[in-house]
Amino acid sequence: MTKSTSGAGGGLEGIVVGQTAVCTLDGRMSYRGYTIEDLAARAEYEEVAYLLLYGELPSAAGLQAFKSRLGAAAELPAPIIDTLRALPANTSMMDVMRTGSSMLAHFDADVADNGREANLRKTERLLARLPLVMAAKHRFDTGRTYADADPGRSLAANILRLVTDREPSREAEQAMNISLVLYAEHEFNASTFTARCVASTLADLHCAITAAIGALKGPLHGGANERVLEVLEEVGAPDNAESWIRDALARKVRIMGFGHRVYKDGDPRTVILTPVCRRLAEATGNQAMEQTADVIEKIIVADKKLPANVDWPSARLYYYLGLPVSLYTPLFVCARTAGWAAHAMEQYANNRLIRPSAEYTGPALRPFVPLAQRG
Ligand SMILES: CC(C)(COP(=O)(O)OP(=O)(O)OC[C@H]1O[C@@H](n2cnc3c(N)ncnc32)[C@H](O)[C@@H]1OP(=O)(O)O)[C@@H](O)C(=O)NCCC(=O)NCCS
């Protein structure tokens, strides 16, 4: 009855479990046929979200209409604001995102409709509102009041404004935009596969996104970007970096921000983000952290042959933008919602329940012993 194991080393490694037209990592990483190099250099996050959801790049008028809909949807129902205010101050921000996504379902008139048009409407509302959930909770935690997004601005600019209460520079907005574009989608990663599994049961889109947020929280997946910053802060000055990393590698510590299930020779997102990160470090006087990161990266690459993944530069980038570490993985949620939703809609459109089999490793059949006769 059992057909195969779950890939050479387990974890479904190298196993093709479905088809997708949303993204490929084969050859050049691309979203619906456009390379991430082109998209990161030339597109706004909103354009990329539209591409992922609707399948084509928008016209200028189409993009304007999409942004207007996002702007109009950028508000939170009062009971959600009250609940966010009532949550304990030390609640994990990823738990807040998961709760926020779940709560938004209760206030969405389309929640039970799994049709494509309803799913597009729901996704647009989630794209507009999840950043507000993140910003609102952070503002409450830091003694501030709720603030609305400015519908005339980009998602990147609104996130920076709402979190820092400062006017973002053009360079900061561009850097945030590039990170959102690069985080928007990544084929059958753990959280996207989670979203597809949930969608395959025909549960609704909010269920799929909420479950995906749970999967993203783990440190082997999205949670890595927060751990990266913890490492860099623990190492401190560049002079400590070599001894710190050699000791960590000798103790077989898993270094967050390195290695990848698919990219064994390098993550193309890291190549794009690293120079952006360098420029921002210079503009904000954070060259010392870049030097520390350089020492660590060179040693891991030389000794372990493990290339840096996207979380390595993105954590530094968020730090240079003045964002608190607790928001790094929630920012990933804000960006990846477009990819998750595109995959969920693809699953609904051509669905078959995802239900694999397992290789049984438990005891052979044995007689049942009644309770009174057990020792
Ligand atoms: C992402 C990750 C889970 C993918 O790994 P994988 O394909 O499952 O590879 P494995 O966990 O089987 O690791 C293979 C080997 O490389 C080592 N390795 C992998 N990533 C490592 C890391 N970041 N630091 C140190 N060693 C690492 C493993 O210890 C293992 O060594 P061994 O064969 O001597 O036991 C893994 O690289 C990792 O944990 N990275 C850190 C977390 C991270 O940055 N996640 C974000 C990914 S975008």
CSV table of C-alpha atoms and ligand atoms in Angstrom, one decimal:
chain,number,residue,atom,x,y,z
A,1,MET,CA,0.0,0.0,0.0
A,2,THR,CA,2.9,2.4,0.8
A,3,LYS,CA,4.3,3.8,-2.4
A,4,SER,CA,7.4,5.9,-1.5
A,5,THR,CA,9.1,7.8,1.3
A,6,SER,CA,9.0,11.6,1.6
A,7,GLY,CA,12.1,12.4,-0.4
A,8,ALA,CA,15.7,11.4,0.0
A,9,GLY,CA,16.2,13.0,3.5
A,10,GLY,CA,12.5,13.4,4.4
A,11,GLY,CA,10.6,16.7,4.3
A,12,LEU,CA,9.3,16.0,0.8
A,13,GLU,CA,12.7,17.2,-0.5
A,14,GLY,CA,12.8,17.2,-4.3
A,15,ILE,CA,9.3,15.8,-4.6
A,16,VAL,CA,7.0,17.6,-7.1
A,17,VAL,CA,3.6,17.8,-5.3
A,18,GLY,CA,1.6,19.9,-7.7
A,19,GLN,CA,1.6,22.3,-10.5
A,20,THR,CA,1.6,26.1,-10.5
A,21,ALA,CA,1.6,29.0,-12.9
A,22,VAL,CA,2.3,31.6,-10.2
A,23,CYS,CA,6.1,31.3,-9.7
A,24,THR,CA,9.1,29.1,-10.6
A,25,LEU,CA,12.5,28.8,-9.1
A,26,ASP,CA,13.8,26.7,-12.0
A,27,GLY,CA,16.4,28.5,-13.9
A,28,ARG,CA,15.6,32.2,-13.2
A,29,MET,CA,13.2,32.8,-10.3
A,30,SER,CA,10.2,34.5,-11.8
A,31,TYR,CA,6.6,35.5,-11.0
A,32,ARG,CA,4.3,34.6,-13.8
A,33,GLY,CA,7.1,34.8,-16.3
A,34,TYR,CA,8.8,38.1,-15.1
A,35,THR,CA,12.2,37.7,-13.5
A,36,ILE,CA,12.4,39.0,-9.9
A,37,GLU,CA,15.4,41.1,-11.0
A,38,ASP,CA,13.1,43.0,-13.4
A,39,LEU,CA,10.3,43.2,-10.9
A,40,ALA,CA,12.5,44.4,-8.0
A,41,ALA,CA,14.2,47.0,-10.1
A,42,ARG,CA,11.2,48.3,-11.9
A,43,ALA,CA,7.8,47.5,-10.2
A,44,GLU,CA,5.9,48.7,-7.2
A,45,TYR,CA,4.8,46.1,-4.7
A,46,GLU,CA,1.2,46.9,-5.7
A,47,GLU,CA,1.9,46.1,-9.4
A,48,VAL,CA,3.5,42.8,-8.3
A,49,ALA,CA,0.6,41.9,-6.1
A,50,TYR,CA,-1.8,42.6,-9.0
A,51,LEU,CA,0.4,40.4,-11.3
A,52,LEU,CA,0.3,37.5,-8.8
A,53,LEU,CA,-3.5,37.8,-8.3
A,54,TYR,CA,-4.7,38.6,-11.8
A,55,GLY,CA,-2.0,36.8,-13.8
A,56,GLU,CA,-0.9,39.9,-15.9
A,57,LEU,CA,0.8,43.2,-15.1
A,58,PRO,CA,-1.8,46.0,-14.8
A,59,SER,CA,-2.2,48.8,-17.2
A,60,ALA,CA,-1.6,52.3,-15.7
A,61,ALA,CA,-5.4,52.7,-15.3
A,62,GLY,CA,-5.7,49.2,-13.9
A,63,LEU,CA,-3.0,49.8,-11.3
A,64,GLN,CA,-4.6,53.1,-10.3
A,65,ALA,CA,-8.0,51.4,-9.8
A,66,PHE,CA,-6.3,48.6,-7.8
A,67,LYS,CA,-4.6,51.1,-5.6
A,68,SER,CA,-7.8,53.0,-5.1
A,69,ARG,CA,-9.5,49.8,-4.0
A,70,LEU,CA,-6.7,49.0,-1.6
A,71,GLY,CA,-6.8,52.6,-0.3
A,72,ALA,CA,-10.6,52.4,0.3
A,73,ALA,CA,-10.2,49.1,2.1
A,74,ALA,CA,-7.4,50.4,4.4
A,75,GLU,CA,-9.4,50.6,7.6
A,76,LEU,CA,-10.0,48.3,10.5
A,77,PRO,CA,-13.4,47.6,12.1
A,78,ALA,CA,-13.7,49.2,15.5
A,79,PRO,CA,-14.0,45.9,17.4
A,80,ILE,CA,-10.8,44.7,15.9
A,81,ILE,CA,-9.0,47.9,17.0
A,82,ASP,CA,-10.5,47.3,20.5
A,83,THR,CA,-9.3,43.7,20.6
A,84,LEU,CA,-5.8,44.6,19.4
A,85,ARG,CA,-5.7,47.2,22.2
A,86,ALA,CA,-6.8,44.6,24.7
A,87,LEU,CA,-4.2,42.0,23.8
A,88,PRO,CA,-1.3,41.6,26.3
A,89,ALA,CA,1.7,43.9,25.4
A,90,ASN,CA,4.1,41.0,25.1
A,91,THR,CA,2.0,38.9,22.7
A,92,SER,CA,4.2,37.7,19.8
A,93,MET,CA,3.5,39.9,16.8
A,94,MET,CA,3.1,36.8,14.6
A,95,ASP,CA,0.3,35.6,16.9
A,96,VAL,CA,-1.2,39.0,16.5
A,97,MET,CA,-1.1,38.7,12.7
A,98,ARG,CA,-2.7,35.2,12.9
A,99,THR,CA,-5.4,36.5,15.2
A,100,GLY,CA,-5.9,39.6,13.0
A,101,SER,CA,-6.3,37.5,9.9
A,102,SER,CA,-8.8,35.3,11.7
A,103,MET,CA,-10.7,38.3,13.2
A,104,LEU,CA,-10.9,40.0,9.8
A,105,ALA,CA,-12.9,37.0,8.5
A,106,HIS,CA,-15.8,37.9,10.9
A,107,PHE,CA,-16.2,41.3,9.3
A,108,ASP,CA,-15.8,40.3,5.7
A,109,ALA,CA,-19.2,40.0,3.9
A,110,ASP,CA,-17.6,37.6,1.3
A,111,VAL,CA,-16.1,35.2,3.9
A,112,ALA,CA,-18.0,32.1,2.9
A,113,ASP,CA,-17.9,32.7,-0.9
A,114,ASN,CA,-15.0,30.7,-2.5
A,115,GLY,CA,-15.6,32.1,-6.0
A,116,ARG,CA,-12.8,33.8,-7.8
A,117,GLU,CA,-14.3,37.3,-7.7
A,118,ALA,CA,-15.1,37.1,-4.0
A,119,ASN,CA,-11.6,35.8,-3.3
A,120,LEU,CA,-10.0,38.7,-5.2
A,121,ARG,CA,-12.1,41.1,-3.2
A,122,LYS,CA,-11.1,39.4,0.1
A,123,THR,CA,-7.5,39.3,-0.8
A,124,GLU,CA,-7.5,43.0,-1.6
A,125,ARG,CA,-9.0,43.7,1.8
A,126,LEU,CA,-6.4,41.5,3.5
A,127,LEU,CA,-3.6,43.2,1.6
A,128,ALA,CA,-4.9,46.6,2.8
A,129,ARG,CA,-5.7,45.6,6.4
A,130,LEU,CA,-3.0,43.1,7.6
A,131,PRO,CA,-0.4,45.9,7.6
A,132,LEU,CA,-2.9,48.0,9.7
A,133,VAL,CA,-3.2,45.1,12.2
A,134,MET,CA,0.6,45.0,12.5
A,135,ALA,CA,1.0,48.8,12.8
A,136,ALA,CA,-1.9,49.2,15.2
A,137,LYS,CA,-0.7,46.7,17.7
A,138,HIS,CA,2.8,48.0,17.5
A,139,ARG,CA,1.5,51.6,18.1
A,140,PHE,CA,-0.5,50.5,21.1
A,141,ASP,CA,2.6,48.6,22.5
A,142,THR,CA,4.6,51.8,22.2
A,143,GLY,CA,2.1,54.1,23.8
A,144,ARG,CA,0.6,55.6,20.7
A,145,THR,CA,-2.9,55.7,19.3
A,146,TYR,CA,-4.4,54.0,16.2
A,147,ALA,CA,-3.6,55.7,12.9
A,148,ASP,CA,-5.0,55.2,9.5
A,149,ALA,CA,-3.0,54.6,6.3
A,150,ASP,CA,-2.8,57.4,3.8
A,151,PRO,CA,-4.7,56.1,0.7
A,152,GLY,CA,-2.6,58.3,-1.6
A,153,ARG,CA,0.7,56.5,-0.7
A,154,SER,CA,2.3,53.2,-1.5
A,155,LEU,CA,2.1,50.3,0.9
A,156,ALA,CA,5.8,50.6,1.5
A,157,ALA,CA,5.5,54.3,2.5
A,158,ASN,CA,2.4,53.6,4.7
A,159,ILE,CA,4.1,50.8,6.6
A,160,LEU,CA,7.2,53.0,7.3
A,161,ARG,CA,5.0,56.0,8.4
A,162,LEU,CA,2.7,54.0,10.6
A,163,VAL,CA,5.4,52.2,12.4
A,164,THR,CA,8.0,55.0,12.8
A,165,ASP,CA,5.8,58.1,12.7
A,166,ARG,CA,8.4,59.6,10.4
A,167,GLU,CA,8.2,60.7,6.8
A,168,PRO,CA,10.2,58.0,4.9
A,169,SER,CA,12.9,59.1,2.5
A,170,ARG,CA,12.6,58.1,-1.1
A,171,GLU,CA,15.5,55.7,-0.6
A,172,ALA,CA,13.8,54.1,2.5
A,173,GLU,CA,10.5,53.7,0.6
A,174,GLN,CA,12.3,52.1,-2.4
A,175,ALA,CA,14.2,49.7,-0.1
A,176,MET,CA,11.0,48.7,1.7
A,177,ASN,CA,9.3,48.3,-1.7
A,178,ILE,CA,12.1,45.9,-3.0
A,179,SER,CA,11.9,43.8,0.1
A,180,LEU,CA,8.1,43.5,-0.2
A,181,VAL,CA,8.5,42.5,-3.9
A,182,LEU,CA,11.1,39.8,-3.0
A,183,TYR,CA,9.0,38.5,-0.2
A,184,ALA,CA,5.7,38.4,-2.2
A,185,GLU,CA,5.9,34.9,-3.5
A,186,HIS,CA,8.2,31.8,-3.5
A,187,GLU,CA,6.5,28.7,-5.1
A,188,PHE,CA,5.8,25.7,-2.8
A,189,ASN,CA,7.4,26.8,0.4
A,190,ALA,CA,6.0,25.5,3.7
A,191,SER,CA,3.5,28.3,4.3
A,192,THR,CA,2.2,28.4,0.7
A,193,PHE,CA,1.8,24.6,0.8
A,194,THR,CA,-0.1,25.0,4.0
A,195,ALA,CA,-2.4,27.5,2.3
A,196,ARG,CA,-2.9,25.2,-0.6
A,197,CYS,CA,-3.7,22.2,1.7
A,198,VAL,CA,-6.3,24.3,3.5
A,199,ALA,CA,-7.8,25.6,0.3
A,200,SER,CA,-7.9,22.0,-1.0
A,201,THR,CA,-10.4,21.1,1.7
A,202,LEU,CA,-12.6,23.9,0.3
A,203,ALA,CA,-12.3,25.9,3.6
A,204,ASP,CA,-12.4,29.6,2.9
A,205,LEU,CA,-9.5,32.0,2.0
A,206,HIS,CA,-9.2,33.5,5.5
A,207,CYS,CA,-8.7,30.0,6.9
A,208,ALA,CA,-5.9,29.4,4.3
A,209,ILE,CA,-4.2,32.7,5.0
A,210,THR,CA,-4.5,32.3,8.8
A,211,ALA,CA,-3.0,28.8,8.6
A,212,ALA,CA,-0.2,30.0,6.4
A,213,ILE,CA,0.7,32.7,8.9
A,214,GLY,CA,1.1,30.0,11.5
A,215,ALA,CA,3.5,28.1,9.2
A,216,LEU,CA,5.5,31.2,8.4
A,217,LYS,CA,6.1,31.9,12.1
A,218,GLY,CA,8.6,29.1,12.5
A,219,PRO,CA,12.3,29.9,12.6
A,220,LEU,CA,13.1,27.5,9.8
A,221,HIS,CA,10.8,29.6,7.6
A,222,GLY,CA,9.8,33.2,8.0
A,223,GLY,CA,10.8,33.5,11.6
A,224,ALA,CA,14.4,33.3,10.6
A,225,ASN,CA,14.6,37.1,9.7
A,226,GLU,CA,14.0,38.0,13.4
A,227,ARG,CA,16.7,35.5,14.6
A,228,VAL,CA,19.2,37.0,12.2
A,229,LEU,CA,19.0,40.3,13.9
A,230,GLU,CA,19.3,38.7,17.3
A,231,VAL,CA,22.5,37.0,16.2
A,232,LEU,CA,24.0,40.3,14.8
A,233,GLU,CA,23.1,42.1,18.0
A,234,GLU,CA,24.6,39.3,20.1
A,235,VAL,CA,27.9,39.4,18.1
A,236,GLY,CA,28.1,43.2,18.4
A,237,ALA,CA,31.3,44.7,16.9
A,238,PRO,CA,33.0,43.3,13.8
A,239,ASP,CA,36.0,42.3,15.9
A,240,ASN,CA,33.9,39.7,17.7
A,241,ALA,CA,32.5,38.2,14.6
A,242,GLU,CA,35.1,35.6,13.6
A,243,SER,CA,35.5,34.1,17.0
A,244,TRP,CA,31.7,34.1,17.5
A,245,ILE,CA,30.9,32.3,14.2
A,246,ARG,CA,33.8,29.8,14.5
A,247,ASP,CA,32.6,28.9,18.0
A,248,ALA,CA,29.0,28.6,16.9
A,249,LEU,CA,29.9,26.4,13.9
A,250,ALA,CA,32.0,24.2,16.1
A,251,ARG,CA,29.0,23.7,18.4
A,252,LYS,CA,26.9,22.9,15.3
A,253,VAL,CA,24.6,25.9,16.0
A,254,ARG,CA,22.2,26.5,13.1
A,255,ILE,CA,22.8,30.0,11.9
A,256,MET,CA,19.7,31.8,10.8
A,257,GLY,CA,19.7,33.4,7.4
A,258,PHE,CA,21.9,30.7,5.8
A,259,GLY,CA,21.0,27.6,3.8
A,260,HIS,CA,17.9,26.8,1.8
A,261,ARG,CA,16.0,23.7,0.8
A,262,VAL,CA,16.0,24.7,-2.9
A,263,TYR,CA,18.9,27.1,-3.4
A,264,LYS,CA,22.1,25.2,-2.8
A,265,ASP,CA,24.3,27.6,-4.8
A,266,GLY,CA,22.8,30.9,-3.7
A,267,ASP,CA,19.5,32.7,-3.3
A,268,PRO,CA,18.8,35.2,-6.1
A,269,ARG,CA,16.9,37.4,-3.7
A,270,THR,CA,20.0,37.8,-1.6
A,271,VAL,CA,21.9,39.0,-4.6
A,272,ILE,CA,19.3,41.7,-5.3
A,273,LEU,CA,18.9,42.8,-1.7
A,274,THR,CA,22.5,42.9,-0.5
A,275,PRO,CA,23.5,46.1,-2.4
A,276,VAL,CA,20.3,47.8,-1.3
A,277,CYS,CA,21.2,46.9,2.2
A,278,ARG,CA,24.7,48.2,1.8
A,279,ARG,CA,23.5,51.6,0.5
A,280,LEU,CA,21.1,51.9,3.3
A,281,ALA,CA,23.7,51.0,5.9
A,282,GLU,CA,25.9,53.8,4.6
A,283,ALA,CA,23.1,56.3,4.5
A,284,THR,CA,22.2,55.5,8.1
A,285,GLY,CA,25.7,55.0,9.6
A,286,ASN,CA,25.3,51.3,10.1
A,287,GLN,CA,28.5,50.2,8.4
A,288,ALA,CA,29.7,48.3,11.5
A,289,MET,CA,26.8,45.9,11.3
A,290,GLU,CA,27.5,45.3,7.6
A,291,GLN,CA,31.2,44.5,8.4
A,292,THR,CA,30.0,42.0,11.1
A,293,ALA,CA,27.6,40.4,8.6
A,294,ASP,CA,30.4,40.2,6.0
A,295,VAL,CA,32.8,38.4,8.3
A,296,ILE,CA,30.1,35.9,9.3
A,297,GLU,CA,28.9,35.3,5.8
A,298,LYS,CA,32.5,34.7,4.4
A,299,ILE,CA,33.2,32.1,7.0
A,300,ILE,CA,29.9,30.2,6.7
A,301,VAL,CA,30.3,30.2,2.9
A,302,ALA,CA,33.9,29.0,3.0
A,303,ASP,CA,33.6,26.5,5.8
A,304,LYS,CA,30.0,25.1,5.4
A,305,LYS,CA,29.4,26.0,1.7
A,306,LEU,CA,26.1,27.4,2.9
A,307,PRO,CA,25.0,30.6,1.0
A,308,ALA,CA,23.0,33.4,2.7
A,309,ASN,CA,19.3,33.3,2.0
A,310,VAL,CA,17.0,36.4,1.6
A,311,ASP,CA,16.5,36.8,5.4
A,312,TRP,CA,20.2,37.6,5.9
A,313,PRO,CA,20.1,41.0,4.1
A,314,SER,CA,16.4,41.6,4.7
A,315,ALA,CA,16.8,41.6,8.5
A,316,ARG,CA,19.6,44.1,8.3
A,317,LEU,CA,17.6,46.2,5.9
A,318,TYR,CA,14.7,46.4,8.3
A,319,TYR,CA,17.0,47.3,11.1
A,320,TYR,CA,18.5,50.2,9.0
A,321,LEU,CA,15.0,51.4,8.3
A,322,GLY,CA,14.5,51.8,12.0
A,323,LEU,CA,11.9,49.0,12.3
A,324,PRO,CA,11.6,46.9,15.5
A,325,VAL,CA,12.7,43.2,15.2
A,326,SER,CA,9.3,42.0,16.3
A,327,LEU,CA,7.8,43.2,13.0
A,328,TYR,CA,10.2,41.5,10.7
A,329,THR,CA,8.2,38.3,10.2
A,330,PRO,CA,4.9,40.2,10.2
A,331,LEU,CA,6.3,42.3,7.3
A,332,PHE,CA,6.9,39.1,5.5
A,333,VAL,CA,3.2,38.2,6.1
A,334,CYS,CA,2.1,41.6,4.6
A,335,ALA,CA,4.1,40.9,1.5
A,336,ARG,CA,3.4,37.1,1.1
A,337,THR,CA,-0.4,37.4,1.5
A,338,ALA,CA,-0.5,38.1,-2.3
A,339,GLY,CA,1.4,34.9,-3.1
A,340,TRP,CA,-0.6,32.8,-0.6
A,341,ALA,CA,-3.9,34.1,-2.1
A,342,ALA,CA,-2.7,33.5,-5.7
A,343,HIS,CA,-1.9,29.9,-4.8
A,344,ALA,CA,-5.2,29.4,-2.9
A,345,MET,CA,-7.1,30.7,-5.9
A,346,GLU,CA,-5.1,28.4,-8.2
A,347,GLN,CA,-6.0,25.5,-5.9
A,348,TYR,CA,-9.7,26.3,-5.8
A,349,ALA,CA,-9.8,26.7,-9.6
A,350,ASN,CA,-8.5,23.2,-10.2
A,351,ASN,CA,-9.0,21.4,-6.9
A,352,ARG,CA,-8.4,17.9,-5.7
A,353,LEU,CA,-8.1,17.3,-1.9
A,354,ILE,CA,-4.4,17.2,-0.9
A,355,ARG,CA,-4.2,14.0,1.1
A,356,PRO,CA,-0.9,12.1,0.9
A,357,SER,CA,-0.1,8.8,2.5
A,358,ALA,CA,2.3,7.9,5.2
A,359,GLU,CA,4.7,5.0,5.6
A,360,TYR,CA,3.7,3.3,8.9
A,361,THR,CA,6.5,2.7,11.4
A,362,GLY,CA,4.3,1.8,14.5
A,363,PRO,CA,3.8,-1.6,16.2
A,364,ALA,CA,2.3,-4.6,14.3
A,365,LEU,CA,-1.3,-5.5,15.0
A,366,ARG,CA,-1.7,-6.8,18.6
A,367,PRO,CA,-4.6,-8.0,20.7
A,368,PHE,CA,-6.5,-5.4,22.8
A,369,VAL,CA,-6.1,-6.0,26.5
A,370,PRO,CA,-9.1,-4.8,28.6
A,371,LEU,CA,-8.3,-2.1,31.2
A,372,ALA,CA,-8.9,-4.3,34.2
A,373,GLN,CA,-6.3,-6.8,32.9
A,374,ARG,CA,-3.5,-4.3,32.3
A,375,GLY,CA,-0.8,-4.0,34.9
B,1,LIG,C1,16.3,26.5,5.5
B,1,LIG,C2,16.8,25.1,6.0
B,1,LIG,C3,15.8,24.6,7.0
B,1,LIG,C4,16.9,24.2,4.8
B,1,LIG,O1,17.6,23.2,5.1
B,1,LIG,P1,17.5,21.7,4.6
B,1,LIG,O2,17.4,21.6,3.1
B,1,LIG,O3,16.3,21.0,5.3
B,1,LIG,O4,18.8,21.2,5.0
B,1,LIG,P2,19.2,20.4,6.4
B,1,LIG,O5,18.5,21.1,7.5
B,1,LIG,O6,18.9,19.0,6.1
B,1,LIG,O7,20.7,20.7,6.5
B,1,LIG,C5,21.7,20.1,5.7
B,1,LIG,C6,23.1,20.3,6.4
B,1,LIG,O8,23.4,21.6,6.4
B,1,LIG,C7,23.5,22.1,7.8
B,1,LIG,N1,22.8,23.4,7.8
B,1,LIG,C8,21.8,23.8,7.0
B,1,LIG,N2,21.5,25.1,7.3
B,1,LIG,C9,22.3,25.5,8.2
B,1,LIG,C10,22.5,26.7,8.9
B,1,LIG,N3,21.7,27.7,8.7
B,1,LIG,N4,23.5,26.8,9.8
B,1,LIG,C11,24.3,25.8,10.1
B,1,LIG,N5,24.2,24.6,9.4
B,1,LIG,C12,23.2,24.4,8.5
B,1,LIG,C13,22.7,21.1,8.6
B,1,LIG,O9,23.1,21.1,9.9
B,1,LIG,C14,23.0,19.8,7.9
B,1,LIG,O10,24.3,19.5,8.3
B,1,LIG,P3,24.6,17.9,8.5
B,1,LIG,O11,24.4,17.2,7.2
B,1,LIG,O12,26.0,17.9,9.0
B,1,LIG,O13,23.7,17.5,9.6
B,1,LIG,C15,18.1,25.2,6.7
B,1,LIG,O14,19.2,25.7,5.8
B,1,LIG,C16,18.1,26.2,7.9
B,1,LIG,O15,17.7,25.8,9.0
B,1,LIG,N6,18.5,27.5,7.8
B,1,LIG,C17,18.4,28.4,8.8
B,1,LIG,C18,16.9,29.0,8.9
B,1,LIG,C19,16.7,29.9,7.8
B,1,LIG,O16,17.5,30.8,7.5
B,1,LIG,N7,15.5,29.8,7.2
B,1,LIG,C20,15.0,30.7,6.2
B,1,LIG,C21,15.0,30.0,4.9
B,1,LIG,S1,14.6,31.1,3.5
